Coordinates of C-alpha atoms in Angstrom, one line a residue:
G1 CA 14.1 86.1 -3.1
D2 CA 12.8 89.3 -2.4
A3 CA 10.0 88.5 -5.1
I4 CA 9.0 85.2 -3.3
E5 CA 9.1 86.8 0.2
E6 CA 6.7 89.9 -1.5
V7 CA 4.3 87.4 -3.0
D8 CA 3.9 85.2 -0.2
A9 CA 3.4 88.6 2.2
A10 CA 0.9 89.8 -0.1
T11 CA -0.8 86.6 -0.3
D12 CA -0.7 85.2 2.9
A13 CA 1.8 82.3 1.4
T14 CA -1.2 81.3 -0.9
P15 CA 0.9 80.0 -3.7
A16 CA 1.8 76.1 -3.5
Y17 CA 5.4 76.7 -4.8
F18 CA 7.5 78.6 -7.0
M19 CA 9.7 77.6 -10.0
I20 CA 12.7 79.3 -11.5
N21 CA 12.4 79.5 -15.4
C22 CA 14.5 80.7 -18.1
A23 CA 17.6 81.0 -17.0
H24 CA 20.8 78.7 -16.8
P25 CA 21.4 77.2 -13.6
T26 CA 25.0 79.0 -13.5
H27 CA 22.8 82.5 -13.6
F28 CA 20.9 82.2 -10.3
M29 CA 22.8 79.3 -8.4
P30 CA 25.2 82.4 -7.1
S31 CA 22.6 84.3 -5.3
L32 CA 21.3 81.1 -3.4
D33 CA 22.1 81.6 0.2
A34 CA 21.5 78.1 2.3
D35 CA 19.8 80.1 4.8
A36 CA 17.3 81.9 3.3
S37 CA 13.6 80.7 4.2
W38 CA 12.1 81.3 0.6
L39 CA 14.4 78.7 -0.8
A40 CA 12.1 76.3 0.5
R41 CA 9.3 77.8 -1.4
V42 CA 11.1 77.1 -4.7
R43 CA 10.2 73.3 -5.9
G44 CA 10.9 73.6 -9.5
V45 CA 13.4 74.3 -12.2
R46 CA 12.9 74.8 -16.0
A47 CA 16.5 76.0 -17.0
N48 CA 18.0 77.3 -20.1
A49 CA 20.3 75.0 -21.6
S50 CA 23.0 77.5 -22.8
R51 CA 25.2 79.3 -20.2
L52 CA 25.0 82.3 -22.7
S53 CA 23.3 85.5 -21.2
H54 CA 20.2 86.5 -22.5
Q55 CA 21.5 89.3 -24.7
E56 CA 24.2 87.1 -25.8
L57 CA 21.3 84.4 -27.1
D58 CA 19.1 87.2 -29.0
S59 CA 22.1 88.3 -30.7
A60 CA 23.6 85.0 -31.8
D61 CA 23.2 83.5 -35.3
E62 CA 23.1 79.8 -34.1
L63 CA 21.4 78.3 -31.2
D64 CA 23.3 77.3 -28.2
R65 CA 22.6 73.6 -27.2
G66 CA 24.9 74.1 -24.0
D67 CA 25.8 70.7 -22.7
A68 CA 23.3 68.2 -21.6
A69 CA 25.3 66.4 -19.5
D70 CA 26.8 69.4 -17.6
L71 CA 23.0 71.0 -17.1
A72 CA 21.7 67.5 -15.7
E73 CA 24.7 67.7 -13.3
L74 CA 24.0 71.2 -12.1
Y75 CA 20.1 70.1 -11.8
R76 CA 21.4 67.2 -9.1
A77 CA 23.5 70.1 -7.0
L78 CA 20.2 72.0 -7.3
G79 CA 18.6 69.0 -5.6
A80 CA 20.7 69.7 -2.6
T81 CA 19.2 72.9 -2.2
F82 CA 15.6 72.8 -3.3
D83 CA 13.1 70.1 -2.9
L84 CA 12.4 69.6 -6.4
R85 CA 9.2 68.1 -7.4
V86 CA 8.8 69.7 -11.0
V87 CA 12.1 69.7 -13.5
G88 CA 12.3 70.2 -17.0
G89 CA 13.9 72.5 -19.8
C90 CA 13.3 75.8 -21.1
C91 CA 14.8 77.4 -24.1
G92 CA 17.6 75.4 -26.3
T93 CA 16.6 72.3 -24.4
D94 CA 15.2 69.1 -26.2
H95 CA 14.4 65.7 -25.5
E96 CA 18.4 64.9 -24.9
H97 CA 18.5 67.4 -22.2
V98 CA 15.2 66.5 -20.6
A99 CA 16.4 62.7 -20.2
A100 CA 19.6 63.9 -18.9
I101 CA 18.0 65.8 -16.6
A102 CA 15.6 62.9 -15.5
E103 CA 18.1 60.5 -15.3
A104 CA 20.1 63.0 -13.0
V105 CA 17.6 63.3 -10.8
V106 CA 16.0 60.4 -10.6
A107 CA 19.5 58.4 -9.7
D108 CA 20.0 61.2 -6.9
I109 CA 16.4 60.3 -5.1
D110 CA 17.3 56.6 -5.6
R111 CA 20.8 57.3 -3.9
T112 CA 19.6 59.7 -1.2
G113 CA 15.9 58.5 -0.7
A114 CA 14.8 62.0 -1.1
G115 CA 11.4 62.6 -2.3
S116 CA 9.9 60.1 -0.5

């Protein structure tokens, strides 16, 4: 949140929104404070497929694809925190992950009416 607050202060909140990229949701979800005002500035997530750290991934001999269904459920949970407008995948994701994410997010929008 500090980086978002610093950029907003330096630019008079010029950026339309911010995104979280290149991290698995379990890496950043613990730092989300439901009362933090900067959460409203995050509108996109492009997460990594693997729960492994960047260091673990860098030293791995094989790509860890993670679990597409699990990742999609985490995106659904993130939808309760962020007003997500941009979703997708980053490192280790493929069409299977993106399809699962889209299905979860659209199902949640259909269920809650969010995003209208």
